[in-house]
mmCIF file of the C-alpha atoms, coordinates in Angstrom:
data_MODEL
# 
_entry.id   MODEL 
# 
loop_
_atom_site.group_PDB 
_atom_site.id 
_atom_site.type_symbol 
_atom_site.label_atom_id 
_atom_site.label_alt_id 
_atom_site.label_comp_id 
_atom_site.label_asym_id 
_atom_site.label_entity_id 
_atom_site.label_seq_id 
_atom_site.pdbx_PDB_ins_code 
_atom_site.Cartn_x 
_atom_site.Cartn_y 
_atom_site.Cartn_z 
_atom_site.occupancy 
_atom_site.B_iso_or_equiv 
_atom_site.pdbx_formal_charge 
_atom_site.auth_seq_id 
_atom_site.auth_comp_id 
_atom_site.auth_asym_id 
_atom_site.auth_atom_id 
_atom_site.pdbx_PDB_model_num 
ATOM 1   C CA . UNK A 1 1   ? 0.000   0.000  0.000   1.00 0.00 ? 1   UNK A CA 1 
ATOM 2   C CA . UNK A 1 2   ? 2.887   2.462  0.945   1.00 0.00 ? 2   UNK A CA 1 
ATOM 3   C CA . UNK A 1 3   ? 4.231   1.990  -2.095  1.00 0.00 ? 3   UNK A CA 1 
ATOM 4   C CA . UNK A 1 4   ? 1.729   2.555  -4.406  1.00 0.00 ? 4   UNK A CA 1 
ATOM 5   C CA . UNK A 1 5   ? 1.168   5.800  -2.333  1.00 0.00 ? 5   UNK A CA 1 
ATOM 6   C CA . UNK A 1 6   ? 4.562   6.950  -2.964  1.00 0.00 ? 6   UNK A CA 1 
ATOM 7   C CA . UNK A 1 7   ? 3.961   6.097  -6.825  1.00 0.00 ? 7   UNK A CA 1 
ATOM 8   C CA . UNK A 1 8   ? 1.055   8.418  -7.064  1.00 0.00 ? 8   UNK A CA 1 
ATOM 9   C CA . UNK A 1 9   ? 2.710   11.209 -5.573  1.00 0.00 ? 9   UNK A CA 1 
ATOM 10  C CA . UNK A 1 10  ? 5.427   11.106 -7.679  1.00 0.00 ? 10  UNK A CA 1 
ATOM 11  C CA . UNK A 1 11  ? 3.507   10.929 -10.507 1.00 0.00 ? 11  UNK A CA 1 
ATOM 12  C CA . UNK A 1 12  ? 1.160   14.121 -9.300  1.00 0.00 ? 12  UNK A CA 1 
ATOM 13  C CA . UNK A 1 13  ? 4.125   15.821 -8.386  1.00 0.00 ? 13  UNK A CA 1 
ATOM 14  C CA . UNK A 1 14  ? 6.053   14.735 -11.711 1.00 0.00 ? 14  UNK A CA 1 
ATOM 15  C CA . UNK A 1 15  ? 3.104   16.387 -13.798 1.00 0.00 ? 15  UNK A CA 1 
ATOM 16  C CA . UNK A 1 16  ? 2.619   19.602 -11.542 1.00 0.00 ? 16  UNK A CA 1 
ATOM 17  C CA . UNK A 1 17  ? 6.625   20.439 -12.362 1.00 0.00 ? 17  UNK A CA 1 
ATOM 18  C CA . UNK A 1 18  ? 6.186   19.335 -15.947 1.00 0.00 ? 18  UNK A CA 1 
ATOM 19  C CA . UNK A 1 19  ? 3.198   22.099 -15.845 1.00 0.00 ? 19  UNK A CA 1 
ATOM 20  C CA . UNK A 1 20  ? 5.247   24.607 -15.154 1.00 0.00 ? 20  UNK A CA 1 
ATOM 21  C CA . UNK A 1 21  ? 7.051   26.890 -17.574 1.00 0.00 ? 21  UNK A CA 1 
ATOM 22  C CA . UNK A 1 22  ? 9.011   29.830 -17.856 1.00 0.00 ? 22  UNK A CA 1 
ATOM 23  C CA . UNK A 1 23  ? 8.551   32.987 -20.217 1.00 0.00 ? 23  UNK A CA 1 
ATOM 24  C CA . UNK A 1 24  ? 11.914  34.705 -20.935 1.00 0.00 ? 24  UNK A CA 1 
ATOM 25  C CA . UNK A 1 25  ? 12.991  38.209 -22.437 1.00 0.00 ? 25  UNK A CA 1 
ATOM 26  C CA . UNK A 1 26  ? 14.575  37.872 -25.464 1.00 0.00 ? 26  UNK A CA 1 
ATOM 27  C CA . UNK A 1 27  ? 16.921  34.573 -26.678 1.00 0.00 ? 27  UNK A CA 1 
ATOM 28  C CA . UNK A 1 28  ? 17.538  34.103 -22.458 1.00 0.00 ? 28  UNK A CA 1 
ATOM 29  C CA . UNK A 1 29  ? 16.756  31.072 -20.409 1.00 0.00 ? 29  UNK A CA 1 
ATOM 30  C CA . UNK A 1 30  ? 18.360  32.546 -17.618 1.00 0.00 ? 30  UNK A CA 1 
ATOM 31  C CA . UNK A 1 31  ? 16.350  33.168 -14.280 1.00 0.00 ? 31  UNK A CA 1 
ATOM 32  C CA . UNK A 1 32  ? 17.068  36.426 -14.048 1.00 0.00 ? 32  UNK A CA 1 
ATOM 33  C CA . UNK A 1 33  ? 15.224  37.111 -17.553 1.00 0.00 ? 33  UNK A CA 1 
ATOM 34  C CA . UNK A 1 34  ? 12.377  35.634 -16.291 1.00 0.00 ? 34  UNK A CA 1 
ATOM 35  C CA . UNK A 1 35  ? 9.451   37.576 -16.947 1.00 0.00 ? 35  UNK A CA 1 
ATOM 36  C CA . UNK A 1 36  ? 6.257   35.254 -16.424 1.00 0.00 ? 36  UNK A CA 1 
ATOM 37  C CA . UNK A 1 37  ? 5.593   31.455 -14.999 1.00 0.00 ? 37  UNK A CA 1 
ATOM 38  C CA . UNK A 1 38  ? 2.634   29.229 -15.808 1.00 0.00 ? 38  UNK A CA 1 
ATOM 39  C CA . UNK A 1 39  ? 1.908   26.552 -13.843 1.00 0.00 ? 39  UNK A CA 1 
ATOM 40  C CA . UNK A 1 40  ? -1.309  24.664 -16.200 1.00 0.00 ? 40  UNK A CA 1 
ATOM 41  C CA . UNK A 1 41  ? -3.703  26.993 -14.812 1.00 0.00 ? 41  UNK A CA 1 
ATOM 42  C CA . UNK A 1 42  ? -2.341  30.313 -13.569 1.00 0.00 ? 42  UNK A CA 1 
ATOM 43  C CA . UNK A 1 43  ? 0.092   33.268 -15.026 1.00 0.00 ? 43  UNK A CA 1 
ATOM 44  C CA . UNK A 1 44  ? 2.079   34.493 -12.486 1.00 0.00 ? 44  UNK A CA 1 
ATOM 45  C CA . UNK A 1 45  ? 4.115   38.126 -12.634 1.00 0.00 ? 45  UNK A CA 1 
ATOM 46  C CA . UNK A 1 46  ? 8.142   37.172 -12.645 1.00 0.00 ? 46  UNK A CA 1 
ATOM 47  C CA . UNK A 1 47  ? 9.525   33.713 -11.092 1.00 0.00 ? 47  UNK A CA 1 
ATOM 48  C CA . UNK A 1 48  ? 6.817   33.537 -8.613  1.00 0.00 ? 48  UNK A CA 1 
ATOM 49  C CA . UNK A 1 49  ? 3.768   31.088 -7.484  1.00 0.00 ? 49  UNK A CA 1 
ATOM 50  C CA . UNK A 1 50  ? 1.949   33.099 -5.100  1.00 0.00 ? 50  UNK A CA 1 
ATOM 51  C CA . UNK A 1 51  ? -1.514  33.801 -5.336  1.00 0.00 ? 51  UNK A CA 1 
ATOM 52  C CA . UNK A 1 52  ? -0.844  37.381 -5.167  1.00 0.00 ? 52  UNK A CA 1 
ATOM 53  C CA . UNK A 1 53  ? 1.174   37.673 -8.117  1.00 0.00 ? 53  UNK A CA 1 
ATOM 54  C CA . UNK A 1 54  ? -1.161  35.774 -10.590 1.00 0.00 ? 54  UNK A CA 1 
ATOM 55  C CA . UNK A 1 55  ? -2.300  38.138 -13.516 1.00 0.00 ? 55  UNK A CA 1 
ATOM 56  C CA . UNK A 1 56  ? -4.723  35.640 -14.907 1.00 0.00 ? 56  UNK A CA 1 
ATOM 57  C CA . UNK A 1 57  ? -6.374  32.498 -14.934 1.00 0.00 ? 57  UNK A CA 1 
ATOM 58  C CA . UNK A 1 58  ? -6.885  30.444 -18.386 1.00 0.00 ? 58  UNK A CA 1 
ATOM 59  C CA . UNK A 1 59  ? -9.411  27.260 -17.960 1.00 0.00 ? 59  UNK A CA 1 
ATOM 60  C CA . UNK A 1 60  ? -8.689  26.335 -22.019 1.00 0.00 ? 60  UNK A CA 1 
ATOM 61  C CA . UNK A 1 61  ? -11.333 28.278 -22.779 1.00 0.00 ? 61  UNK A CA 1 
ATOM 62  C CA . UNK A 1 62  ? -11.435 31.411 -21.147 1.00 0.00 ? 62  UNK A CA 1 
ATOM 63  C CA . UNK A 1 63  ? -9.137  33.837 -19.686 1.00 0.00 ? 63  UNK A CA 1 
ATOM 64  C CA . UNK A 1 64  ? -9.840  35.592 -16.637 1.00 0.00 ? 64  UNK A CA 1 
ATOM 65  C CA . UNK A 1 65  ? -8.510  38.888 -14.729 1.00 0.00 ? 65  UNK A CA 1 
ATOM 66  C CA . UNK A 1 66  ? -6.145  38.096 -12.066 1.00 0.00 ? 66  UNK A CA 1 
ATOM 67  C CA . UNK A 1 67  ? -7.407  35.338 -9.881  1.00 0.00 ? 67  UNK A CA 1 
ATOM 68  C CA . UNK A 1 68  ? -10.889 35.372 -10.506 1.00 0.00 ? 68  UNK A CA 1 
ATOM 69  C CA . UNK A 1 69  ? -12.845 32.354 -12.205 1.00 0.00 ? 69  UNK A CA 1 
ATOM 70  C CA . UNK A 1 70  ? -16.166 34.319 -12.245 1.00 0.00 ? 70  UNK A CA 1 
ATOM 71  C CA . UNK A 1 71  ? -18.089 35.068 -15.659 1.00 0.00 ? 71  UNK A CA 1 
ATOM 72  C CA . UNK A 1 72  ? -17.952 38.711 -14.895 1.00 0.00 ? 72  UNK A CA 1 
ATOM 73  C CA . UNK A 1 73  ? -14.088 38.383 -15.302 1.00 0.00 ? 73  UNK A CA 1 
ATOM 74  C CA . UNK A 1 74  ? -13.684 37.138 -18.771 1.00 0.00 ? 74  UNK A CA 1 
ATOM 75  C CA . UNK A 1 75  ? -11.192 38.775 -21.068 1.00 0.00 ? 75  UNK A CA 1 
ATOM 76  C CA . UNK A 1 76  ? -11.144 36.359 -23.607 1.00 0.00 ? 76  UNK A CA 1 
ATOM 77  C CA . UNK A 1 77  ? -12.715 33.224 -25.292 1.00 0.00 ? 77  UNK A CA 1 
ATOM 78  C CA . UNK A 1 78  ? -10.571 31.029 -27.162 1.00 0.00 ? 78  UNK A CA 1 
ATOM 79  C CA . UNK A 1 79  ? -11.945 27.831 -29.296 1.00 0.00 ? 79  UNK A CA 1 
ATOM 80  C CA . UNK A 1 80  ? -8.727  26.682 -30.845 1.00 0.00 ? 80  UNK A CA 1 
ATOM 81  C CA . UNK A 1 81  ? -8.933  29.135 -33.686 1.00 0.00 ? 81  UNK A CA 1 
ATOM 82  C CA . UNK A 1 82  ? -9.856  32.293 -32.806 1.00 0.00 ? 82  UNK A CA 1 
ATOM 83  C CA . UNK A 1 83  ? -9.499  34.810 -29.496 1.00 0.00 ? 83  UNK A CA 1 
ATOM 84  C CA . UNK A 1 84  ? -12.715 36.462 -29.108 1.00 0.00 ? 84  UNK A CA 1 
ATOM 85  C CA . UNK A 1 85  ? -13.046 39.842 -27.374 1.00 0.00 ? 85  UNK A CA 1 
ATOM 86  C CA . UNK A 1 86  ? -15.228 38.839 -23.318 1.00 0.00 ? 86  UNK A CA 1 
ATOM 87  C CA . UNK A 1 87  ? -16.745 36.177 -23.454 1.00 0.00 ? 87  UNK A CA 1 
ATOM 88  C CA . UNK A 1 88  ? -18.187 36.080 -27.543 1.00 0.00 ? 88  UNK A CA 1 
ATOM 89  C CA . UNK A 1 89  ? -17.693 33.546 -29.988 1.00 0.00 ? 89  UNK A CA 1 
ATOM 90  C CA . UNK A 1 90  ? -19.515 36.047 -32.821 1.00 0.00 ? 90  UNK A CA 1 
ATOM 91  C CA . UNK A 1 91  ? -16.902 37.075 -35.898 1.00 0.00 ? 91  UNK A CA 1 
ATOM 92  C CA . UNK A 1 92  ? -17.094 40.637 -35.297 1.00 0.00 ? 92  UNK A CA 1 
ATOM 93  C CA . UNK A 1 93  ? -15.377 39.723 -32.032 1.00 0.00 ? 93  UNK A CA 1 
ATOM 94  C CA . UNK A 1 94  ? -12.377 37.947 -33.087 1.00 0.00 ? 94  UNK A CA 1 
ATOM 95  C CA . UNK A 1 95  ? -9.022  39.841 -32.568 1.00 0.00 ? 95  UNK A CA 1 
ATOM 96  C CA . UNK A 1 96  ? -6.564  37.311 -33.568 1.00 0.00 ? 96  UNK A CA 1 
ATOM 97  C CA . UNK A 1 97  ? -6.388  34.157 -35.667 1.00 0.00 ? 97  UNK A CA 1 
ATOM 98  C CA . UNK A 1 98  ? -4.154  30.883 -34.953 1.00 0.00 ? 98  UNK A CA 1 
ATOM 99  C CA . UNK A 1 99  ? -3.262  28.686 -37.964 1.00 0.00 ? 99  UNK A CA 1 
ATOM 100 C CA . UNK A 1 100 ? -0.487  26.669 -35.446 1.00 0.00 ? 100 UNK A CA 1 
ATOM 101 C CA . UNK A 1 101 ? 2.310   28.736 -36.200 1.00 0.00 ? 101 UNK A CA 1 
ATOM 102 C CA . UNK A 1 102 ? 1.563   32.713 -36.485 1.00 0.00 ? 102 UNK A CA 1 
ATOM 103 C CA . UNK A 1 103 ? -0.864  34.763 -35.272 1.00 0.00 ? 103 UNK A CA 1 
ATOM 104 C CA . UNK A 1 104 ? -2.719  36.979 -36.948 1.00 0.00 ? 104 UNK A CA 1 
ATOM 105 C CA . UNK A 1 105 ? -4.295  40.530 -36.181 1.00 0.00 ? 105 UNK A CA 1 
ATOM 106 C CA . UNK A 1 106 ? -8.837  39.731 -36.821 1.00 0.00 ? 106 UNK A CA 1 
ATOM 107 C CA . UNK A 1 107 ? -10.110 37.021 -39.141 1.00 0.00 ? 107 UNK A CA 1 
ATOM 108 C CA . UNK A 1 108 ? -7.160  37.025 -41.199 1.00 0.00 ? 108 UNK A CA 1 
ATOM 109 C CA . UNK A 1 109 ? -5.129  34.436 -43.099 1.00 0.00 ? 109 UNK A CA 1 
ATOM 110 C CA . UNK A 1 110 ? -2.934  36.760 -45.137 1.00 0.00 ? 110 UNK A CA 1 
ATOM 111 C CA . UNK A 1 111 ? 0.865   36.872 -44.112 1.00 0.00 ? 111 UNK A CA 1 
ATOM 112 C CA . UNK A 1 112 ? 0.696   40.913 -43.979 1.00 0.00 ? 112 UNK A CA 1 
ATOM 113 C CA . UNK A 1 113 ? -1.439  40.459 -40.996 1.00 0.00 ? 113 UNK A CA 1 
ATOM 114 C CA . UNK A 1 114 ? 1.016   38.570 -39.369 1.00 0.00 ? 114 UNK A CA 1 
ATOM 115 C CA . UNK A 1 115 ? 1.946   39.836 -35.758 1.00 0.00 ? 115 UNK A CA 1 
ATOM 116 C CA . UNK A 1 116 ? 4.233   36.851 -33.832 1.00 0.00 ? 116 UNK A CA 1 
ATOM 117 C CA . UNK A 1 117 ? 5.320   33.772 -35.110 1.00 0.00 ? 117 UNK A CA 1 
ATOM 118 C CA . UNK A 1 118 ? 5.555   30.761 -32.750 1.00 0.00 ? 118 UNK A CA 1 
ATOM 119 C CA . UNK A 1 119 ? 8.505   27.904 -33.366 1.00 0.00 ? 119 UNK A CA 1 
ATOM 120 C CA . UNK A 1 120 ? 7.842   26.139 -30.136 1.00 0.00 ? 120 UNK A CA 1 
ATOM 121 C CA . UNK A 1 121 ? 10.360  27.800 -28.210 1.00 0.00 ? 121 UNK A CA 1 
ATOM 122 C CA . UNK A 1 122 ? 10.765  31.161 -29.489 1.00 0.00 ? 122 UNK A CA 1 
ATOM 123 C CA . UNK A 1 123 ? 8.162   34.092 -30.182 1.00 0.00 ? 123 UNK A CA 1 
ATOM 124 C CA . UNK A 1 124 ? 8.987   36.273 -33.000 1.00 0.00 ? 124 UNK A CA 1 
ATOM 125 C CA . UNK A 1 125 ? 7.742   39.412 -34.460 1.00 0.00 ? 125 UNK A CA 1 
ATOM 126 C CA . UNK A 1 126 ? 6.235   39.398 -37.559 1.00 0.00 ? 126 UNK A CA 1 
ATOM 127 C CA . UNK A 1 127 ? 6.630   36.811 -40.005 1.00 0.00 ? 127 UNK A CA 1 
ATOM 128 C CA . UNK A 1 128 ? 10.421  36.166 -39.060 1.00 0.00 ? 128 UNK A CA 1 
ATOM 129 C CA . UNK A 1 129 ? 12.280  33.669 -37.805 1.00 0.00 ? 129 UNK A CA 1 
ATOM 130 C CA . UNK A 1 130 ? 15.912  35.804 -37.186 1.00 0.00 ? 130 UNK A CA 1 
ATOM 131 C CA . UNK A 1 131 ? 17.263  35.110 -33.897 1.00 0.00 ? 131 UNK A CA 1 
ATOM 132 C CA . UNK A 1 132 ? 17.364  39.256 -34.118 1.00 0.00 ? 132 UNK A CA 1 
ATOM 133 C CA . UNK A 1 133 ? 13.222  39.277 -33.988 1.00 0.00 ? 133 UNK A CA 1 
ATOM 134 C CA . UNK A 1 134 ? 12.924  37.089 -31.013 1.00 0.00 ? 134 UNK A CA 1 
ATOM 135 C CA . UNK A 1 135 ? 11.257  38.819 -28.302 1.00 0.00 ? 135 UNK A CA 1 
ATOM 136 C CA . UNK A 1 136 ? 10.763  36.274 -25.841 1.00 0.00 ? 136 UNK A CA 1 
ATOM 137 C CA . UNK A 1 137 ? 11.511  32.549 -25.277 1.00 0.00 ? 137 UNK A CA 1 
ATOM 138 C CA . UNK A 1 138 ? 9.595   30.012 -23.421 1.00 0.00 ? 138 UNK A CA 1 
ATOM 139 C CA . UNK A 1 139 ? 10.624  26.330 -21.577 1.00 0.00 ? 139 UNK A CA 1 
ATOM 140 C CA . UNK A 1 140 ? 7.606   24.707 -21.466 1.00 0.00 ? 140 UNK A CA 1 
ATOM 141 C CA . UNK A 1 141 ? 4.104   24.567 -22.816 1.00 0.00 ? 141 UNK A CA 1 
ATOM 142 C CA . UNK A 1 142 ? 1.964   27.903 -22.583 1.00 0.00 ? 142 UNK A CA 1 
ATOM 143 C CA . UNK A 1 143 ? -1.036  28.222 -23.818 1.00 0.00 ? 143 UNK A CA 1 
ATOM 144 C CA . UNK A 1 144 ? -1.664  30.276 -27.136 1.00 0.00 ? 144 UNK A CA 1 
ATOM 145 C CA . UNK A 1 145 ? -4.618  32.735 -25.219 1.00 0.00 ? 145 UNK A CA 1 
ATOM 146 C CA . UNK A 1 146 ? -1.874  33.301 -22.064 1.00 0.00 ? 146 UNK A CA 1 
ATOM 147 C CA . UNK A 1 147 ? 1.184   34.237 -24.569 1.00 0.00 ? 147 UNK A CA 1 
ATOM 148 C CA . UNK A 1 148 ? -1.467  36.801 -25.954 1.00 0.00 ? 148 UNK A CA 1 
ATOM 149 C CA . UNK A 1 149 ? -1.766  38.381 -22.938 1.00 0.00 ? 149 UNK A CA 1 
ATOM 150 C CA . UNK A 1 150 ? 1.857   38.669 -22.898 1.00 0.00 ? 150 UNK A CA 1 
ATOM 151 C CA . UNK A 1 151 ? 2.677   39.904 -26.104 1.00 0.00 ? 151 UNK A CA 1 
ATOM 152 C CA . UNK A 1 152 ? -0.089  41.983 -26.789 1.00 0.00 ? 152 UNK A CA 1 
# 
C-alpha cells in the first residue's frame, strides 16, 4: 500500500513540475530574464507562485482577470482558432487568428497580418524567424490565449 502511495505522488508531483514553464525576455533562459511562470492553470508576474502575483487564470477556454474564475471576469474566449473579445464567440469579435504557427491581427489568413510567429520555443515578431526578432523565449508549454496576454 505504501508503495503505491509513494507512486502516485510522484507521478502528481512529476506532472505539476512538468506544468510549469518559464517565459523569458529575449533569446535568455536565464532566471534572471524571467518575466512570467505558468503553472497549467495560472500566469504568475516574474519567477513567482503566489496567489498574489497571478495576472490571470486560463481554464482552455477562457481567460480571466487576475485570480478570478467568475463570468464577470472574462477577457477572452478562445476555441482553438480564434481569441474572441469577453466572453463572444460572434466574428465581429475575433481579434486574432491561430493557424499553429503565427498569429494573426482579426479574421485574417494573409501573411501581412502577421503579428508573432511561434517555433515552439521562441516568439517572434512578424513573419520572421531571425534570432534578431525574437522577443521572448519560453521552456515549457503555454497556452496560445496566455502568450497573448503577454505579447499583446
Amino acid at each position: 500500500m505504501q508503495r503505491a502511495t509513494v507512486i502516485i505522488l510522484f507521478t502528481l508531483l512529476s506532472n505539476m513540475l512538468m506544468a510549469q514553464a518559464h517565459l523569458y525576455k529575449g533569446n535568455s533562459s536565464y532566471s534572471s530574464d524571467i518575466l512570467y511562470t505558468w503553472d497549467g492553470k495560472s500566469l504568475y508576474s516574474g519567477n513567482s507562485s503566489y496567489s498574489s502575483d497571478i495576472l490571470y487564470n486560463f481554464d482552455g477556454k477562457y481567460v480571466y482577470k487576475g485570480r478570478s474564475s467568475y463570468s464577470s471576469d472574462i477577457l477572452y474566449t478562445w476555441d482553438g482558432k480564434y481569441i474572441y473579445r469577453g466572453k463572444s464567440n460572434y466574428s465581429s469579435d475575433i481579434l486574432y487568428t491561430w493557424d499553429g504557427k503565427s498569429l494573426y491581427r482579426g479574421k485574417s489568413s494573409y501573411s501581412s497580418d502577421i503579428l508573432y510567429t511561434f517555433d515552439g520555443k521562441h516568439i517572434y515578431r512578424g513573419r520572421s524567424s531571425y534570432s534578431s526578432d525574437i522577443l521572448y523565449s519560453f521552456d515549457g508549454a503555454l497556452p496560445l490565449p496566455i502568450l497573448m496576454m503577454i505579447i499583446q
